[in-house]
Amino acid sequence: MRQVICSFSQRRVVTIRQIDDGTIAGQFSLVDWQQLDAIAAGVEQLLRDLGLVDAGCVEVGQVLRGVPGTSAMVPSVVIWGDAAISGETSLMIDSALEKFAEALKPRAPVGQCDLYPVAEPLADFTEDRLQEIDRAGAECARALGKSIRYSVTLENADEKVVAIAQGPLRPPASGAVGDESTREVQAIVDALGFRDFSVRLFTEDGERIDGHYESHDDFGTLAGLLQVRHTQAFEIVTRTDDKGKLRTVVRLPSCGR
């Protein structure tokens, strides 16, 4: 018997009515199957990449779920598996769904993100797996376009809502294509984000530098510098991306980069 692994439901339901024994009528134009399919495809591939499901043992399908006591139906896309998943794997899938939905969202500007110490490292996955989830979210957002037409709930095997995908989506990342310049500064860490790799520095001369560090491996060191607010040498790499915007990378020379 097929077991539900997870599902994706459009929050805007459709109303149907029976015309005769073989005919039903409804507001089927309100169902955005393309949107649901894109999210389901992104999650299915992600779960395979993370090793949480076997590639040949899953099935994906579109369903309409009835709302008890009403004529409303909930459009959903369901991922099924050949066997029930274990408790530990179920928790990992829940966490992957939550982080995937987060990865669909636009990144907050530096200074408006989840700054340390409010944001703590997400310890459920290794750094490589977190980056896989982020990449999967970025690819799905690219497939969906600028925004989600109708909000979508991401549900686990127990049909419990784990996350909601809605609103504007993150824009495609722009690649760095221009010549880069490098300089060294003495500065303190003033703000730090985990999910978006953001960091803000203030130099000894009072210059504010907003940029991004390159790896979550540096987060612990940067967080320690934020707490003590000691001056540290940083390497600032500035380059122009394919949209003509300047991108700033903050490196710690002591990290051997």
JSON list of C-alpha atoms in Angstrom, two decimals, residues 113-121 192-195 219:
[
{"chain": "A", "resi": 113, "resn": "CYS", "atom": "CA", "xyz": [18.03, 39.89, 8.22]},
{"chain": "A", "resi": 114, "resn": "ASP", "atom": "CA", "xyz": [18.02, 37.47, 11.13]},
{"chain": "A", "resi": 115, "resn": "LEU", "atom": "CA", "xyz": [21.02, 38.96, 12.90]},
{"chain": "A", "resi": 116, "resn": "TYR", "atom": "CA", "xyz": [23.06, 37.07, 15.46]},
{"chain": "A", "resi": 117, "resn": "PRO", "atom": "CA", "xyz": [22.28, 36.21, 18.24]},
{"chain": "A", "resi": 118, "resn": "VAL", "atom": "CA", "xyz": [18.58, 35.97, 17.27]},
{"chain": "A", "resi": 119, "resn": "ALA", "atom": "CA", "xyz": [19.42, 33.59, 14.43]},
{"chain": "A", "resi": 120, "resn": "GLU", "atom": "CA", "xyz": [21.18, 30.39, 15.40]},
{"chain": "A", "resi": 121, "resn": "PRO", "atom": "CA", "xyz": [22.73, 27.83, 13.07]},
{"chain": "A", "resi": 192, "resn": "LEU", "atom": "CA", "xyz": [25.77, 38.98, 11.12]},
{"chain": "A", "resi": 193, "resn": "GLY", "atom": "CA", "xyz": [23.20, 36.75, 9.40]},
{"chain": "A", "resi": 194, "resn": "PHE", "atom": "CA", "xyz": [23.29, 32.97, 9.08]},
{"chain": "A", "resi": 195, "resn": "ARG", "atom": "CA", "xyz": [20.82, 32.01, 6.34]},
{"chain": "A", "resi": 219, "resn": "PHE", "atom": "CA", "xyz": [30.09, 31.75, 11.10]}
]
